[in-house]
CSV table of C-alpha atoms in Angstrom, one decimal:
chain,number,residue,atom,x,y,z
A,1,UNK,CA,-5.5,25.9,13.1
A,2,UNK,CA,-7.6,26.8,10.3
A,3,UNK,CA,-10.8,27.3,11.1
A,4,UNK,CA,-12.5,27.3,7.3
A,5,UNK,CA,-11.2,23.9,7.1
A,6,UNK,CA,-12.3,22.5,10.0
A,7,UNK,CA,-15.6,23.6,9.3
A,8,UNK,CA,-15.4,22.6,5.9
A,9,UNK,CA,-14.2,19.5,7.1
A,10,UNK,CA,-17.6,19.3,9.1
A,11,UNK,CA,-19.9,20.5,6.9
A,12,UNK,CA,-18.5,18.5,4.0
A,13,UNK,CA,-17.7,15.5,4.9
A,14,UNK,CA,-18.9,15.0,8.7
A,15,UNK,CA,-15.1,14.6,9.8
A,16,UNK,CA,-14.3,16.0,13.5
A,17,UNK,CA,-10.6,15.6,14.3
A,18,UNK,CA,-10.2,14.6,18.0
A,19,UNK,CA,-6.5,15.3,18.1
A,20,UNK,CA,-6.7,18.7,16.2
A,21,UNK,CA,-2.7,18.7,15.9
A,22,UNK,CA,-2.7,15.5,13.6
A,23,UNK,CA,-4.8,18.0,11.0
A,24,UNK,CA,-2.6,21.0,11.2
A,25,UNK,CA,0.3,18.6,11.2
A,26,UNK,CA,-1.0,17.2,7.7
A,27,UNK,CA,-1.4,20.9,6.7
A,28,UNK,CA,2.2,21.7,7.6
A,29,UNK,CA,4.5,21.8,4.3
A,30,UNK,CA,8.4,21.2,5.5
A,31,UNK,CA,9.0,24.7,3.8
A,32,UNK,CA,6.9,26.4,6.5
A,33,UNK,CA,8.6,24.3,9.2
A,34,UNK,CA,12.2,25.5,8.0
A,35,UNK,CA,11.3,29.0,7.9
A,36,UNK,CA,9.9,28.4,11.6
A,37,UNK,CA,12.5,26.5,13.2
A,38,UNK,CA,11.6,28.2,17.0
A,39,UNK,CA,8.3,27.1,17.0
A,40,UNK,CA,9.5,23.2,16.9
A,41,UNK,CA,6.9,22.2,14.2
A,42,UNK,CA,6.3,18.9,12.6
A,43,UNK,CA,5.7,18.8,8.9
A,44,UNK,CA,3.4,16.5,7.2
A,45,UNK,CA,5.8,13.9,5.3
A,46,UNK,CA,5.6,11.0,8.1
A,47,UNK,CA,1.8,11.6,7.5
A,48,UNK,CA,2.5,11.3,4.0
A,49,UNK,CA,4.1,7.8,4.4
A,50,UNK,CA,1.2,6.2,6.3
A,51,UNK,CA,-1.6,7.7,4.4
A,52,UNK,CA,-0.3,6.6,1.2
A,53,UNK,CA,-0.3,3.0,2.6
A,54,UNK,CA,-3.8,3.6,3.4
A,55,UNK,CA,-4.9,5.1,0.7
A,56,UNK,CA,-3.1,2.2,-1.6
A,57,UNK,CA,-5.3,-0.7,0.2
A,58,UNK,CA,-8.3,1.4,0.6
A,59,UNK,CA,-8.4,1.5,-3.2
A,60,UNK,CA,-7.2,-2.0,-3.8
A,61,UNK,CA,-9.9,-3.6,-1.6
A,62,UNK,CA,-12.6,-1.2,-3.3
A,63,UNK,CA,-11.3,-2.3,-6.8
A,64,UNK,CA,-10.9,-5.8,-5.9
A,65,UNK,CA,-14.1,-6.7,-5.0
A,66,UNK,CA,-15.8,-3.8,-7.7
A,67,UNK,CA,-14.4,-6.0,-10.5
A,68,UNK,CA,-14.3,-9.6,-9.6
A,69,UNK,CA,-13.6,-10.2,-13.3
A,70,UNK,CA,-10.9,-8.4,-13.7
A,71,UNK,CA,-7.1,-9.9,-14.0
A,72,UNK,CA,-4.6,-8.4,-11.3
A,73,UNK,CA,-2.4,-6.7,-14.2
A,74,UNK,CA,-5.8,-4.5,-15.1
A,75,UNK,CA,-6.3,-4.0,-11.1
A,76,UNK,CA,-3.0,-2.7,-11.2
A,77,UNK,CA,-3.0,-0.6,-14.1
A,78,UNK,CA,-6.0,0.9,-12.6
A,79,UNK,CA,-5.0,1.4,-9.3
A,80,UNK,CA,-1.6,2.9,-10.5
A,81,UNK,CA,-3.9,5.7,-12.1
A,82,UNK,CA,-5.9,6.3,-9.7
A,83,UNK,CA,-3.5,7.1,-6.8
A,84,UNK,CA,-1.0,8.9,-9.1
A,85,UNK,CA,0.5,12.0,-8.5
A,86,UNK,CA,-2.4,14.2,-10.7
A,87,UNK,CA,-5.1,12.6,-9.9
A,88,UNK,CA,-4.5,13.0,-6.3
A,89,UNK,CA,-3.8,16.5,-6.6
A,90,UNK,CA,-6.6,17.1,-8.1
A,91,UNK,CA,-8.7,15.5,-5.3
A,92,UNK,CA,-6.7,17.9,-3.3
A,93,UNK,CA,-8.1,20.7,-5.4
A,94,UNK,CA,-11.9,19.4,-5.2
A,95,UNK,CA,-11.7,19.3,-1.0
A,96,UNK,CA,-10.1,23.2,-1.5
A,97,UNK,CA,-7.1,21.5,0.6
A,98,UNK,CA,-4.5,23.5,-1.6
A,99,UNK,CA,-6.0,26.7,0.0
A,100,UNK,CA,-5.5,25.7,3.8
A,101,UNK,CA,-1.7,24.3,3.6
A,102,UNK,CA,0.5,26.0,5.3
A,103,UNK,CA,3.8,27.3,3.6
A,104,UNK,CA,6.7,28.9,3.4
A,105,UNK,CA,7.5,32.3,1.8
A,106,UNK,CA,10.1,30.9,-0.6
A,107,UNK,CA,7.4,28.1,-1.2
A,108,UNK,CA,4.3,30.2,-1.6
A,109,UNK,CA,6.3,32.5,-4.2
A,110,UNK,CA,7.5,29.9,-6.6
A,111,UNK,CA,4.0,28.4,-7.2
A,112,UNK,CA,4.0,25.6,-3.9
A,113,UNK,CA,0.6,25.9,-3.4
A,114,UNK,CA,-0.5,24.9,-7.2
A,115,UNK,CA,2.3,22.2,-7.3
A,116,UNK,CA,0.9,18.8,-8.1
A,117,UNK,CA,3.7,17.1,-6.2
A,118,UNK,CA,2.9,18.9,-3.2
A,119,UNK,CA,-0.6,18.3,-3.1
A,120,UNK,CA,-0.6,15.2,-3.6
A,121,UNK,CA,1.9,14.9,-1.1
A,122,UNK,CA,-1.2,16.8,1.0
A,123,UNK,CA,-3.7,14.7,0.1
A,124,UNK,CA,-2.1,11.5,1.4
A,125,UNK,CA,-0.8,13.1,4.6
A,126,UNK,CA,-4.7,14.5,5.6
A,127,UNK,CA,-5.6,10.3,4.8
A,128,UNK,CA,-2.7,9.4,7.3
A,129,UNK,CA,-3.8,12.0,10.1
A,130,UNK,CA,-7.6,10.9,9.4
A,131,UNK,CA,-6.6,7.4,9.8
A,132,UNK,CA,-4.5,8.0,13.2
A,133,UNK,CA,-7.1,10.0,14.7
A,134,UNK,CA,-9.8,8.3,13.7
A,135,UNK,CA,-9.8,4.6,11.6
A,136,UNK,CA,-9.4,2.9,8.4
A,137,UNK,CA,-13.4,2.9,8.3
A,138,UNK,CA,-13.5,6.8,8.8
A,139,UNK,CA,-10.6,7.3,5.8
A,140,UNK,CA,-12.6,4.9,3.6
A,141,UNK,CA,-16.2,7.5,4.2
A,142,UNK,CA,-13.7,9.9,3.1
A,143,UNK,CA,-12.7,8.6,-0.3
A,144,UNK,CA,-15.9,7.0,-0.8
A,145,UNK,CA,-17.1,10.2,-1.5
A,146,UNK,CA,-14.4,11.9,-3.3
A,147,UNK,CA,-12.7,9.0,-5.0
A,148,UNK,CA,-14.9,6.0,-5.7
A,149,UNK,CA,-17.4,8.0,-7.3
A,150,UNK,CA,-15.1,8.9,-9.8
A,151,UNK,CA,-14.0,5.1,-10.5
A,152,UNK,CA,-17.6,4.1,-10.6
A,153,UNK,CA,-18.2,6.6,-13.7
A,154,UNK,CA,-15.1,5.4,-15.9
A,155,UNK,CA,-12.9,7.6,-15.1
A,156,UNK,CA,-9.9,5.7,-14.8
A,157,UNK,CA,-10.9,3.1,-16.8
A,158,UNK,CA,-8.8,4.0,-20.2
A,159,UNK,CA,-6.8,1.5,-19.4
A,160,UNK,CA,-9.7,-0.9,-19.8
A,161,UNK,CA,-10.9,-2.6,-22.8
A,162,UNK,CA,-14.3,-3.9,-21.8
A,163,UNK,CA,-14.8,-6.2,-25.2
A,164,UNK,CA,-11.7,-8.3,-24.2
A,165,UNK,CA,-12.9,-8.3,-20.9
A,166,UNK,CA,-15.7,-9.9,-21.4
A,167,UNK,CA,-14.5,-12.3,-24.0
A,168,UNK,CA,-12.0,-13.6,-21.5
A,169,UNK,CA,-14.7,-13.7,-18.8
A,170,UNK,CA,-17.4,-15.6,-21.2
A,171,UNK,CA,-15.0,-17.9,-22.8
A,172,UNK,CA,-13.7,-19.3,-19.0
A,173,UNK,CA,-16.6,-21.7,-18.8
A,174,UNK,CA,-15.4,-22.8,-22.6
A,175,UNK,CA,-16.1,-21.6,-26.4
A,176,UNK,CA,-19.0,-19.3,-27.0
A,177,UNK,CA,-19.9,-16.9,-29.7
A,178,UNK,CA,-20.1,-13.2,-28.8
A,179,UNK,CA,-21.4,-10.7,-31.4
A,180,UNK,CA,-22.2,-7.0,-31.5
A,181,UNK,CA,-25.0,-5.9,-33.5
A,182,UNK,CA,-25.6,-2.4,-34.1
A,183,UNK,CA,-29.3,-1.8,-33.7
A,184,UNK,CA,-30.0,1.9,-34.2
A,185,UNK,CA,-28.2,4.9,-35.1
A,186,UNK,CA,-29.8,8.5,-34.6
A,187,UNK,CA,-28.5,12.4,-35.0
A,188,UNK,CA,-26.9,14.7,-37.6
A,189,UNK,CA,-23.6,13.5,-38.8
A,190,UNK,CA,-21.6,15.5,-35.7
A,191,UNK,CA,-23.6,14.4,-32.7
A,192,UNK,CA,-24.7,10.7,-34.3
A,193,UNK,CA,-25.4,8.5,-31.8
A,194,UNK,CA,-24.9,4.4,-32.1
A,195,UNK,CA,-26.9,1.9,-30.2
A,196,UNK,CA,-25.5,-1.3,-29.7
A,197,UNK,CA,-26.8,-4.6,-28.3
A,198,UNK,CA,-23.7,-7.6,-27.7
A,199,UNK,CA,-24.9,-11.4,-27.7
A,200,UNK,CA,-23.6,-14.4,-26.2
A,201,UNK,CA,-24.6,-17.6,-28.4
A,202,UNK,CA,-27.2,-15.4,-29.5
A,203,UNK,CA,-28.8,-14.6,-25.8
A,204,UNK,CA,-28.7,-11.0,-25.6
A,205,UNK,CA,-26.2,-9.8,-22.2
A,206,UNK,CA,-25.5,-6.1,-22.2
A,207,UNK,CA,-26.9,-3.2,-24.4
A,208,UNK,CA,-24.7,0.1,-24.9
A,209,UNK,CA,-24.5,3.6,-26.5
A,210,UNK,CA,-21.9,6.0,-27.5
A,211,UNK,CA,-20.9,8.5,-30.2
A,212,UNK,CA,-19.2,6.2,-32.4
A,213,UNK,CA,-19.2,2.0,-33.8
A,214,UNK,CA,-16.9,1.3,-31.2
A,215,UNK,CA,-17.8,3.6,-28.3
A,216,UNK,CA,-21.5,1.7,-28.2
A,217,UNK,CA,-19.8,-1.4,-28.6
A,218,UNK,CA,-17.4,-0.8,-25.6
A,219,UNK,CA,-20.5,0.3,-23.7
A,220,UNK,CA,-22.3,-2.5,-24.4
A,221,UNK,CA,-19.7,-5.3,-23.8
A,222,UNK,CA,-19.3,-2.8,-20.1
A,223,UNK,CA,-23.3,-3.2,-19.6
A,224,UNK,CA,-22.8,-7.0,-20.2
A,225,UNK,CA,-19.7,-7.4,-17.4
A,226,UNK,CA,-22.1,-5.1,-14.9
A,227,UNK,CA,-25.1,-7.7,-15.4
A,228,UNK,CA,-22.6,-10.4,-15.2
A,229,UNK,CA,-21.1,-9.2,-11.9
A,230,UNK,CA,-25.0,-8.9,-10.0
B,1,UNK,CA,-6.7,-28.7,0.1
B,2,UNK,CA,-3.3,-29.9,1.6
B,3,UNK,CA,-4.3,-30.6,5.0
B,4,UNK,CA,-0.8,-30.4,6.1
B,5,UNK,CA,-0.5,-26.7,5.8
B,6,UNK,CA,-4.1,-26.5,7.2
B,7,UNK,CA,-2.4,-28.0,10.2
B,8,UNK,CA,0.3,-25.9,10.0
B,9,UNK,CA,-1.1,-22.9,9.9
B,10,UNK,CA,-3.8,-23.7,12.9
B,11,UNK,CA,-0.6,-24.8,15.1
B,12,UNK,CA,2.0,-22.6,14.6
B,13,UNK,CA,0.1,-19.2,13.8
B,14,UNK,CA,-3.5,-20.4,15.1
B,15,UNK,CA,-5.0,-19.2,12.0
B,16,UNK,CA,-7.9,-21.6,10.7
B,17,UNK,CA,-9.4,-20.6,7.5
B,18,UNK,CA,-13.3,-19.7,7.3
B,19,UNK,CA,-13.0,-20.1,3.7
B,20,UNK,CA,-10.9,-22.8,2.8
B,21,UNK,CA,-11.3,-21.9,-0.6
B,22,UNK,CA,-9.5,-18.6,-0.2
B,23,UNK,CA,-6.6,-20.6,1.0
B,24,UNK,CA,-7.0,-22.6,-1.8
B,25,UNK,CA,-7.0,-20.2,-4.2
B,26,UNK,CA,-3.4,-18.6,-2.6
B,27,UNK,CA,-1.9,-21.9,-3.2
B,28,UNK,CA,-3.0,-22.4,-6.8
B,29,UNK,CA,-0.6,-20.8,-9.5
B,30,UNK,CA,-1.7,-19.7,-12.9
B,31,UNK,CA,0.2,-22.9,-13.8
B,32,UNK,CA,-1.5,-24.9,-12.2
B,33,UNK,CA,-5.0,-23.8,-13.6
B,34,UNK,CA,-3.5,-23.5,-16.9
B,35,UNK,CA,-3.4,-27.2,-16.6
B,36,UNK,CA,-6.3,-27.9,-15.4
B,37,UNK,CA,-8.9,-25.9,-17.6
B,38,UNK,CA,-11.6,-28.4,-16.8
B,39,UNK,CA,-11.6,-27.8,-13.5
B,40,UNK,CA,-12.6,-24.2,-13.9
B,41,UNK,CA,-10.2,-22.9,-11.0
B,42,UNK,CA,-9.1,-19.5,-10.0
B,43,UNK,CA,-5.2,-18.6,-9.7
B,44,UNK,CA,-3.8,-16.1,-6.6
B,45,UNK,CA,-2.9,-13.7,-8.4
B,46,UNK,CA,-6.2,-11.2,-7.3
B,47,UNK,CA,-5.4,-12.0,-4.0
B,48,UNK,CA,-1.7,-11.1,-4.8
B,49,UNK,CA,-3.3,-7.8,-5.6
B,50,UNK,CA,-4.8,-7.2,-2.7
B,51,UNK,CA,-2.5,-8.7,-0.1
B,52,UNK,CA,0.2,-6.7,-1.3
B,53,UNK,CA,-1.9,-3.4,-0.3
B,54,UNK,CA,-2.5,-5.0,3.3
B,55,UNK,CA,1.6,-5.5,3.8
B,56,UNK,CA,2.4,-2.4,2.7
B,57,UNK,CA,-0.3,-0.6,5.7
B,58,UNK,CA,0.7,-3.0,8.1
B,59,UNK,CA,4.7,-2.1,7.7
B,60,UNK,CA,3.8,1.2,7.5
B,61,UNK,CA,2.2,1.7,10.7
B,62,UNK,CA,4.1,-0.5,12.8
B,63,UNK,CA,7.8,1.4,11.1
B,64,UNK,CA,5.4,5.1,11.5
B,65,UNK,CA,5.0,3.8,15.2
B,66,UNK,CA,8.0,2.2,15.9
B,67,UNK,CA,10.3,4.8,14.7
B,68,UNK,CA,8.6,8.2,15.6
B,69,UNK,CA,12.3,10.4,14.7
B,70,UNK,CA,12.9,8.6,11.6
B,71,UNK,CA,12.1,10.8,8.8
B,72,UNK,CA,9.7,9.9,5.6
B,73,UNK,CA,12.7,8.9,3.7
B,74,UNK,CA,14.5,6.2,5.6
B,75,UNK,CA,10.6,5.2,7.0
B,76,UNK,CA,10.4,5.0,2.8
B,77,UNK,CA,13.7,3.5,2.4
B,78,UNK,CA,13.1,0.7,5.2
B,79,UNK,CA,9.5,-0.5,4.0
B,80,UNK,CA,10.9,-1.0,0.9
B,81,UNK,CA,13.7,-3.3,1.8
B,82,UNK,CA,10.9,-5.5,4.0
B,83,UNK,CA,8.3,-5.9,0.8
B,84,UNK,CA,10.8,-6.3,-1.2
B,85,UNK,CA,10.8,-9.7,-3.4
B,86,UNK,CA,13.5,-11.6,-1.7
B,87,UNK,CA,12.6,-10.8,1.9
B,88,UNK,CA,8.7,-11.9,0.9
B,89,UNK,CA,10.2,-15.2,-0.6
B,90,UNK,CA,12.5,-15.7,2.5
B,91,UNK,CA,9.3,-15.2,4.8
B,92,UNK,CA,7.6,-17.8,2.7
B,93,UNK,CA,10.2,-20.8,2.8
B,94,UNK,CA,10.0,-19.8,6.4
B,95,UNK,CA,6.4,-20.5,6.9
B,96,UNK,CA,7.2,-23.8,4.3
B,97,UNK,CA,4.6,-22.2,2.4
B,98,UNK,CA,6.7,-23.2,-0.4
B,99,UNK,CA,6.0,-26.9,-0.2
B,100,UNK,CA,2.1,-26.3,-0.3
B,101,UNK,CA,1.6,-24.4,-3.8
B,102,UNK,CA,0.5,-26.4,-6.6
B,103,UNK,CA,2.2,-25.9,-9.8
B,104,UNK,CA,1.5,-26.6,-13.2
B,105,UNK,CA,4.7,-29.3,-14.5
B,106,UNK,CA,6.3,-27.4,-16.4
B,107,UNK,CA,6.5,-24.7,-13.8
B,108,UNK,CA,7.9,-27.0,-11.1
B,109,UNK,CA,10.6,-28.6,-13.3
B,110,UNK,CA,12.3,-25.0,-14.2
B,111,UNK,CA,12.1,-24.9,-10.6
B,112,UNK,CA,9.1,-22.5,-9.5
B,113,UNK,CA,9.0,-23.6,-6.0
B,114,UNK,CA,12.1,-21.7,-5.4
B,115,UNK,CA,11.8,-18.8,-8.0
B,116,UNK,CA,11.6,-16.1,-5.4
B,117,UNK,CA,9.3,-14.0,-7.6
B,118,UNK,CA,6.9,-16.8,-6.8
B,119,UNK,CA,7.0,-17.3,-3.6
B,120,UNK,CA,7.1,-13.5,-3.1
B,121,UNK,CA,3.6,-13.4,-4.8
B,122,UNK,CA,2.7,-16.4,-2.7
B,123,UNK,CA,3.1,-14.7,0.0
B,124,UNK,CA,1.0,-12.1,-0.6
B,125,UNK,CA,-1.9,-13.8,-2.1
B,126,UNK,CA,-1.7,-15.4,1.6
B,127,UNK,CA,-2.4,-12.3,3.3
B,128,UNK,CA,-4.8,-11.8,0.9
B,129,UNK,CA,-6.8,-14.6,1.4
B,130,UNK,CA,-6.2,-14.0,5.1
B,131,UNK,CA,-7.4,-10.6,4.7
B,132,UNK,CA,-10.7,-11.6,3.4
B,133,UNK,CA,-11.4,-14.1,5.6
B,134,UNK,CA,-10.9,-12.4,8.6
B,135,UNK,CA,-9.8,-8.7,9.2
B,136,UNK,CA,-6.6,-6.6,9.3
B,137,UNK,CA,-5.8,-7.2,12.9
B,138,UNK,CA,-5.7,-11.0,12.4
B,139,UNK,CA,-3.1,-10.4,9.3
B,140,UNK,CA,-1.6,-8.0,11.4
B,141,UNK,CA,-1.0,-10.9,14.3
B,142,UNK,CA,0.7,-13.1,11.9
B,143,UNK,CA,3.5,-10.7,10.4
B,144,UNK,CA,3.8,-10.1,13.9
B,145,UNK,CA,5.1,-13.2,14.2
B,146,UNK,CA,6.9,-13.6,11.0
B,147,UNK,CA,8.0,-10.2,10.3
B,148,UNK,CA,8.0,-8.0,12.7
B,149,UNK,CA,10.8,-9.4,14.9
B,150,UNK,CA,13.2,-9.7,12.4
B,151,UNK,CA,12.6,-5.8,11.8
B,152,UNK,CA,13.3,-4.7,15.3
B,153,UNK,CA,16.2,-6.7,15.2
B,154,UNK,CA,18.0,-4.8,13.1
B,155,UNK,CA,17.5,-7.4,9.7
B,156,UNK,CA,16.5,-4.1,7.4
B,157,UNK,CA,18.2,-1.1,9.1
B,158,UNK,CA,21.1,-1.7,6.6
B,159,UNK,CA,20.0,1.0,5.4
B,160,UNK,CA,20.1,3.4,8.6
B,161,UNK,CA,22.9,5.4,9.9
B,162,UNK,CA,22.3,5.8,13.2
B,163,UNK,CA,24.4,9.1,14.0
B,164,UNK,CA,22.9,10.9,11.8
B,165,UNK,CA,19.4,9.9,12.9
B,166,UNK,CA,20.6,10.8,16.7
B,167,UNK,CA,22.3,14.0,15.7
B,168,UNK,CA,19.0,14.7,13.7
B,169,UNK,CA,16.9,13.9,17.0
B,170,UNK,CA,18.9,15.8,19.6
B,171,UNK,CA,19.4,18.7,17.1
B,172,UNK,CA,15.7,19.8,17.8
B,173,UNK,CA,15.3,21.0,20.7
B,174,UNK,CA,18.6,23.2,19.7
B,175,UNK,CA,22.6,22.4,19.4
B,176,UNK,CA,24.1,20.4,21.4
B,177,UNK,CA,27.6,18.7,21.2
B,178,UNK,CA,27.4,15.1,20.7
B,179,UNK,CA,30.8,12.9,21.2
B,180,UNK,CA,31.5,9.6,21.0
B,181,UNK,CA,34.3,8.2,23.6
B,182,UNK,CA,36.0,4.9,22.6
B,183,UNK,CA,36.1,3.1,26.1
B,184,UNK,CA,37.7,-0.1,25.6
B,185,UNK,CA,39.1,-2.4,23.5
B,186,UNK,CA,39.8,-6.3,23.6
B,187,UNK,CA,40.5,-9.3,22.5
B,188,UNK,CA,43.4,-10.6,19.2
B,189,UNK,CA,43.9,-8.4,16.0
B,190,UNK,CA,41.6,-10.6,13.7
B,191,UNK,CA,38.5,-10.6,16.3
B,192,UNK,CA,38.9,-7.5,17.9
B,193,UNK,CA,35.8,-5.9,19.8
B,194,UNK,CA,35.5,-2.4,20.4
B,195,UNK,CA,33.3,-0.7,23.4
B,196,UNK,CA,31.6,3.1,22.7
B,197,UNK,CA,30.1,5.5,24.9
B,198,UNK,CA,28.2,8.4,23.3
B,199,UNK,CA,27.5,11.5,25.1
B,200,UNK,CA,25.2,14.4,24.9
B,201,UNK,CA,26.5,17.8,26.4
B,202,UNK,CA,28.9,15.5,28.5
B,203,UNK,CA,26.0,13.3,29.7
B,204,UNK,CA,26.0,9.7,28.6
B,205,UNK,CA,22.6,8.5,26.5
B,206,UNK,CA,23.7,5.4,25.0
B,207,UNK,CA,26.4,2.5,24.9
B,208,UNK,CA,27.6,0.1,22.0
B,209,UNK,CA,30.0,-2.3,20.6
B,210,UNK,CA,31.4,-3.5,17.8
B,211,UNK,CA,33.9,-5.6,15.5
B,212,UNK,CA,35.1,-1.9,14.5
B,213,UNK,CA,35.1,1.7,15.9
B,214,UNK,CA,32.8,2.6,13.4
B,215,UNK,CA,30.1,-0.7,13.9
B,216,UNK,CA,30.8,0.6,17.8
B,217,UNK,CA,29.6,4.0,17.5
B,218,UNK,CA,26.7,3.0,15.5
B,219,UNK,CA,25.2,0.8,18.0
B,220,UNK,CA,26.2,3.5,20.9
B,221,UNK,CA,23.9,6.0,18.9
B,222,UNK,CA,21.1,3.0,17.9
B,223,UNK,CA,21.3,2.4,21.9
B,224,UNK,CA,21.1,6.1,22.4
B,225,UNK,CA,17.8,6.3,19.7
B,226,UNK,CA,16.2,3.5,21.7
B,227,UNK,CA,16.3,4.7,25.1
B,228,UNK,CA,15.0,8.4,24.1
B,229,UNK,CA,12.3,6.2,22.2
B,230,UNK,CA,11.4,5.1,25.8
């Protein structure tokens, strides 16, 4: 096996396989089992299977209880972005998994190892060796640090619109009046920045900036559903 | 809460609810709390969210387990058709789950309690709520009871040709001639039964029957699968 990646591995992310074949199994492509047919390899697509299931509730659990507030078609929308087939590549990129996998010659030449469906398809088979040799526990270390971070700063939450979230979370205890008042505004006309408080029947609840009316206003009404949430 | 499914549940599975809420809040339909504003309730469909996360892991590792030669695809192809709606809602009348959700009234007279796309959801909010208020393991003991039987019984291997899977499996470790000798036959035209023995290099691995040559090579090769699963 690779040793670079078992130190990086190490180093990294504190992970120690104790079943060192479950790791090059998960770095094992199909393509570089078909061009090695004597050596009676397994490729990493069984792998693939589980650690998709694992990666699928590690996230729903993390979302679910990160947004009590939000409705399950949001949860999904979100989830569905995050464990997608670029964003999980990319995480492949980020751990430098891309440059340990293990292909064939036909693969390697027509691009494999820069493929998003392929490392993807990496990515989820290291989560399902990780789990196997270790637990869900261990797997959720993993992603804690190269996932959740990632959700936590916004970055898949285009699919969010905080102001209608936090109208439908206000108004279930009954009719209240939320306002956004825009309370400074600062910068040359190309880098202006808006500051934006939001008010529940006049109580201030959240307080926001961002490069436009509507940016601070989205921050705000996002500052508001984080206080909320405490 | 309905005490009779609180029995149930105790009884039959020996689950008893930290949180009764949870279990409340599996058994209450958006209906339902459309209906009752006042009463400030939460609907299951969060916990449908999540439970449906903890279903697909479970099924996944006990198929990745159960069938170490089947290949990502038909693993793929066989968790599908178990978390698939109508199974989920069949599981759910099973467990009478169906006659403890509370619906709004128009819901339940265009017939809700038997729209499988409910009780599928139903379902899952369960082993959401299960989830939460204990651990995997104790979610994994109930579909153990409810689901996993039916699985190694054959209900979702509709899907699975079995000699292809054994010619896949003994094709490995290098060729090998596999043949499959009708043995016997018996019994009037309309309800004939056929016997099958299927052989590897001349050796015998497995024996099957069936109401046609082809249903009795199949479970000659499923036979021959499960004893080299041994």
């Amino acid at each position: 096996m690779d040793n670079q990646l078992q130190t990086m591995l190490k180093e990294k992310f504190g992970i120690v396989f104790k079943n060192v074949s479950l790791l090059e199994q998960a770095f094992t492509h199909s393509s570089y089992v078909n061009e090695h047919r004597n050596l009676n390899l397994a490729d990493n697509e069984r792998l693939e299977f589980l650690g998709d299931a694992v990666l699928e509730l590690l996230v729903s659990r993390y979302l679910y209880r990160q947004y009590p507030d939000l409705p399950e078609g949001k949860l999904t929308k979100m989830r569905a972005s995050i464990v997608r087939e670029e964003s999980l590549a990319a995480f492949a990129k980020e751990c430098q998994f891309d440059e340990a996998i293990k292909l064939g010659k036909g693969e390697e030449n027509s691009g494999g190892r820069t493929r998003p469906s392929l490392l993807c398809d990496l990515f989820e088979a290291f989560l399902g060796a990780l789990y196997l040799d270790q637990d869900l526990e261990t797997v959720k270390t993993f992603i804690q640090k190269v996932i959740f971070p990632k959700v936590a700063a916004g970055a898949f939450s285009h699919e969010m619109d905080y102001k209608t979230r936090l109208q439908e979370v206000l108004q279930k205890g009954g009719d209240v009046h939320i306002d956004y008042r825009l309370v400074k505004e600062e910068g040359p006309a190309h880098e202006r920045i808006f500051w934006t408080e939001v008010y529940c029947d006049d109580r201030l609840i959240g307080k926001g900036q961002g490069k436009s009316k509507k940016l601070a206003e989205q921050a705000a009404a996002n500052n508001a559903l984080e206080k909320l949430a405490e």
